[in-house]
Coordinates of C-alpha atoms in Angstrom, one line a residue:
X66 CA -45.3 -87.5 -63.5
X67 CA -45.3 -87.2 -60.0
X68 CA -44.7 -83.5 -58.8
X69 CA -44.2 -81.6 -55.8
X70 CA -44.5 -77.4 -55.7
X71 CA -43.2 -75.0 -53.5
X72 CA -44.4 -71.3 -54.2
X73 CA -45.3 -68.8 -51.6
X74 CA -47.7 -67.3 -53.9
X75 CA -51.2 -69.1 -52.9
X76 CA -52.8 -68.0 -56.1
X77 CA -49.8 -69.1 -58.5
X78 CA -49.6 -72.4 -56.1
X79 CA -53.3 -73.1 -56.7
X80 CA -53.3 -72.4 -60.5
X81 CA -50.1 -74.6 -61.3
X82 CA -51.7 -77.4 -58.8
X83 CA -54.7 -77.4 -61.7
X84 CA -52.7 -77.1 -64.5
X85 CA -50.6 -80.0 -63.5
X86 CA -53.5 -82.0 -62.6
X87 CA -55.4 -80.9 -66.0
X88 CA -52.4 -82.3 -67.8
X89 CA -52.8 -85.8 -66.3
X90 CA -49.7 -85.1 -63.2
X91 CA -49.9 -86.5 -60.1
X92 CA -49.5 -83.3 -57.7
X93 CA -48.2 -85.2 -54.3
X94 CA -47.9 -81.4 -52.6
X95 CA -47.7 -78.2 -52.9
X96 CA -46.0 -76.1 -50.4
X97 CA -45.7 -72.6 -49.6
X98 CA -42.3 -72.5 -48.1
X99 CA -38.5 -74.3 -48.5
X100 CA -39.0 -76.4 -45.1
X101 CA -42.3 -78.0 -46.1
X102 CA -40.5 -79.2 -49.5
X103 CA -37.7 -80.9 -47.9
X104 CA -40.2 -82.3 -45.6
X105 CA -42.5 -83.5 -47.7
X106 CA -39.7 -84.8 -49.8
X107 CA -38.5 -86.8 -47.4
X108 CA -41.6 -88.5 -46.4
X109 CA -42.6 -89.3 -50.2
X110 CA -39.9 -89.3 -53.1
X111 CA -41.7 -87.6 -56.2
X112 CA -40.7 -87.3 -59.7
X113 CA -40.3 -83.6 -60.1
X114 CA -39.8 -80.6 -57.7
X115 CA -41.1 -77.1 -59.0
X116 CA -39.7 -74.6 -56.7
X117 CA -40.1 -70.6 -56.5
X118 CA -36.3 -68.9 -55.2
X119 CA -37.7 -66.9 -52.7
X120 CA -39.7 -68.0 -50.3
X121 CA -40.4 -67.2 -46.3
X122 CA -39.1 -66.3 -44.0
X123 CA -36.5 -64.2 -45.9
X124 CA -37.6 -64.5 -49.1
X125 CA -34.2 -64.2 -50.6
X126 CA -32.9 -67.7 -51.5
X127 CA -34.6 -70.4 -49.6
X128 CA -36.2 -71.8 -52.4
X129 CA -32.8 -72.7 -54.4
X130 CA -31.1 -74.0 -51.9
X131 CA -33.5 -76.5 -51.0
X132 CA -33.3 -77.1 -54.7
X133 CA -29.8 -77.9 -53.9
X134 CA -30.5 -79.9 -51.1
X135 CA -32.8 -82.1 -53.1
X136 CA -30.6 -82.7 -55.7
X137 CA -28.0 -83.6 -52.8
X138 CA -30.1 -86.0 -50.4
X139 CA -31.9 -87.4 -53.8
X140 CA -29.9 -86.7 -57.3
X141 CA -33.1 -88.9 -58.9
X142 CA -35.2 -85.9 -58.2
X143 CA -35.5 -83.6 -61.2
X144 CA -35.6 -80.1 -59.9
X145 CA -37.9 -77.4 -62.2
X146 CA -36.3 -74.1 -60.7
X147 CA -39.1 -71.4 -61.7
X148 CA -38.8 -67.8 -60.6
X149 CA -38.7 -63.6 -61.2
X150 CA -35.1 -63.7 -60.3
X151 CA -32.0 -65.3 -60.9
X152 CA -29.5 -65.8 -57.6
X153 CA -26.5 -66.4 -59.4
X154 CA -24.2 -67.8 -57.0
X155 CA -26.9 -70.8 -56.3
X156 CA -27.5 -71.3 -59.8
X157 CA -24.4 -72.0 -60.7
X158 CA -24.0 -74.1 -58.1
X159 CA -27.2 -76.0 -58.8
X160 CA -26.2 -76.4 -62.7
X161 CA -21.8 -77.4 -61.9
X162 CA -23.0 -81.3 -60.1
X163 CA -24.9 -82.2 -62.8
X164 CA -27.7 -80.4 -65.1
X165 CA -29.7 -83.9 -66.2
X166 CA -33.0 -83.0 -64.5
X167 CA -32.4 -79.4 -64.1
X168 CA -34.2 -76.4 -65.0
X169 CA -34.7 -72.6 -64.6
X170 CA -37.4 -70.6 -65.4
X171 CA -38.2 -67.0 -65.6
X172 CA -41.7 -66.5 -64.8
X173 CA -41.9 -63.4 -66.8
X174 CA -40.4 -64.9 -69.8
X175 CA -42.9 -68.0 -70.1
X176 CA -45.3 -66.6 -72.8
X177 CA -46.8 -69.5 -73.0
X178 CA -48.4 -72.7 -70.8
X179 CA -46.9 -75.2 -73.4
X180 CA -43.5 -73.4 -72.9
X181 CA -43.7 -74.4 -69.2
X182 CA -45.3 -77.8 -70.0
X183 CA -42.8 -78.9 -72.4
X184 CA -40.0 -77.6 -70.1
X185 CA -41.6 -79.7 -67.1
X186 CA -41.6 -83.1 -69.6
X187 CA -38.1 -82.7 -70.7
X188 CA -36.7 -81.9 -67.1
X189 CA -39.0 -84.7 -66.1
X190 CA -37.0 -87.3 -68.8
X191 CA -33.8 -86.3 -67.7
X192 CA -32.9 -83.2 -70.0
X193 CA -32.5 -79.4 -69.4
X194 CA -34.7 -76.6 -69.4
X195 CA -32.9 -73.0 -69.0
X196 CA -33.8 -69.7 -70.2
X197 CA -31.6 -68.0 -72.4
X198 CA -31.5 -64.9 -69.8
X199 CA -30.8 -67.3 -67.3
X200 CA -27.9 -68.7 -69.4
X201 CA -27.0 -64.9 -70.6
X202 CA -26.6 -63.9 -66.9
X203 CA -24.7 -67.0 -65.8
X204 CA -22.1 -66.4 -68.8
X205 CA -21.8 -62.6 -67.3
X206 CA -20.2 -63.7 -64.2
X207 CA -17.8 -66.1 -66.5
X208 CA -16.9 -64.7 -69.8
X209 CA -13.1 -64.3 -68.5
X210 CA -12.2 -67.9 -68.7
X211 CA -9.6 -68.2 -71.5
X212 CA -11.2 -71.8 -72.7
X213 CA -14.7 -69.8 -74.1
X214 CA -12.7 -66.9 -75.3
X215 CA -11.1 -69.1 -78.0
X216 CA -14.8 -69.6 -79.6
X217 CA -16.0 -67.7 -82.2
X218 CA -19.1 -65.7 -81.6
X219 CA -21.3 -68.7 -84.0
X220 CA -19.7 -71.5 -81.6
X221 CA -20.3 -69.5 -78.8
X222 CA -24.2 -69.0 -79.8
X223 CA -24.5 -73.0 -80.4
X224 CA -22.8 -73.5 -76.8
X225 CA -25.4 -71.1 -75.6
X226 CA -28.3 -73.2 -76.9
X227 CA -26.6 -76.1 -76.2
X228 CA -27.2 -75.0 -72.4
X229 CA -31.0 -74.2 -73.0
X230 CA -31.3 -78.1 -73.6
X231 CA -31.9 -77.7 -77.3
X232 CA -30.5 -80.6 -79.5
X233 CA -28.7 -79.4 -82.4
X234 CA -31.4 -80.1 -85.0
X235 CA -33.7 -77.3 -82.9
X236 CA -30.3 -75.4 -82.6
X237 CA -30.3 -75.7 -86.5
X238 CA -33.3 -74.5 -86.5
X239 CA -33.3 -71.7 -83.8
X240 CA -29.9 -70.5 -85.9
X241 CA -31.7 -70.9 -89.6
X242 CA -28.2 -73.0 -90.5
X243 CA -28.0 -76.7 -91.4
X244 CA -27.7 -79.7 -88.9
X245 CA -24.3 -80.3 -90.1
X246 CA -22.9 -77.1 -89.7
X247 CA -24.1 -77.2 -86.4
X248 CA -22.3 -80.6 -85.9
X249 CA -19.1 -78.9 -87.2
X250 CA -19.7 -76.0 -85.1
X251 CA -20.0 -78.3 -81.8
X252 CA -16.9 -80.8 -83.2
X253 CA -14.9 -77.4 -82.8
X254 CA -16.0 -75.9 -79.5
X255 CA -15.7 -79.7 -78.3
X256 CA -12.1 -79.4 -79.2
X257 CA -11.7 -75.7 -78.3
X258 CA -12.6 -77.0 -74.8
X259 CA -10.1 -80.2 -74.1
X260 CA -13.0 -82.4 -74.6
X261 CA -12.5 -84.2 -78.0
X262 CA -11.1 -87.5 -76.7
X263 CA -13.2 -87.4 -73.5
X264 CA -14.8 -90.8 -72.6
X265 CA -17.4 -92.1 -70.1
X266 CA -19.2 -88.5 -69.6
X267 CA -21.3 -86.7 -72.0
X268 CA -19.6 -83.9 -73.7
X269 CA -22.5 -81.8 -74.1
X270 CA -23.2 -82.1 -70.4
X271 CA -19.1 -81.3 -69.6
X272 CA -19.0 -78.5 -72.2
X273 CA -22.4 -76.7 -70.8
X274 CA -21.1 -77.1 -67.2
X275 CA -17.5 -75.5 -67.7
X276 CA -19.7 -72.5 -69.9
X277 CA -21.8 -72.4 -66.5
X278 CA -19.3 -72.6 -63.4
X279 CA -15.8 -71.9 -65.1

């Protein structure tokens, strides 16, 4: 894959610039600020974006709002969003266009290099990568919405995977339940939210962005 990183942190920068490379990636740049991203976007088109929130000369929300930007100017960029912090307003803004290619990270909670790997590939392929904090603090700002009260609390924990990027065999899993009670449980948050009979979109995609931004 062919990535680009922005992270103020020289010492994270240089270790995630080896790891990539370690893994076979192509590392076209890797940026310590928002404006050197877009620019270096702009001059080469890469696969992949990983991208730190804050960066200078604020450090408060540069970072995702190039992310935003990107996904703008160039929707084919998959964007890796990996951070200490989650801006909420930004977030859910990256997440309501479309969350194919999308991630978000919490650096804290990767306890692992695969974790972050694997999260990289399946942003990379055109899935989803969030953290479940990530996810828990999105819901916070929209639990009110009168669609996602109707759920249950066991529709309303496969919705939540469901927004981590997990299929529902790893949701089966995650919840120690079968695959086909997870299929019933997504059939009836699928028509909890209006979106039975919906054609030419995914519903997966529609049902995680109205848990997201509603």
């Amino acid at each position: 894959m062919r990535v680009m990183l922005a992270e103020d942190s020289a010492l994270l920068r240089e270790g995630l610039v080896r790891l990539l490379k370690e893994e076979g990636h192509d590392v076209l740049a890797a940026v310590g600020d928002a404006d050197a991203l877009l620019e270096a976007v702009t001059g080469e088109r890469p696969d992949a974006v990983v991208v730190d929130v804050r960066m200078p000369p604020t450090h408060t929300d540069e970072g995702l709002r190039a992310a935003l930007e990107i996904r703008r100017r160039w929707p084919e960029v998959k964007v890796l969003v990996l951070s200490q912090y989650v801006e909420k307003k930004y977030a859910t803004e990256l997440m309501s266009s479309s969350i194919d290619g999308v991630g978000y990270l919490l650096k804290d909670r990767v306890a692992q290099v695969g974790d972050f790997l694997d999260a990289l590939e399946r942003v990379g392929a055109g899935g989803t990568a969030f953290d479940p904090e990530v996810v828990r603090q999105l819901l916070a700002r929209t639990s009110h919405a009168d669609p996602l009260a109707q759920l249950t609390p066991r529709e309303r924990e496969v919705l939540e995977l469901m927004a981590q990027g997990l299929t529902n065999a790893s949701i089966a899993q995650s919840l120690h339940v079968s695959q086909s009670a997870v299929e019933k449980h997504v059939n009836a948050l699928f028509d909890k939210l209006a979106l039975s009979h919906t054609t030419g979109y995914s519903r997966r995609v529609l049902a995680v962005l109205r848990y997201l931004g509603s």
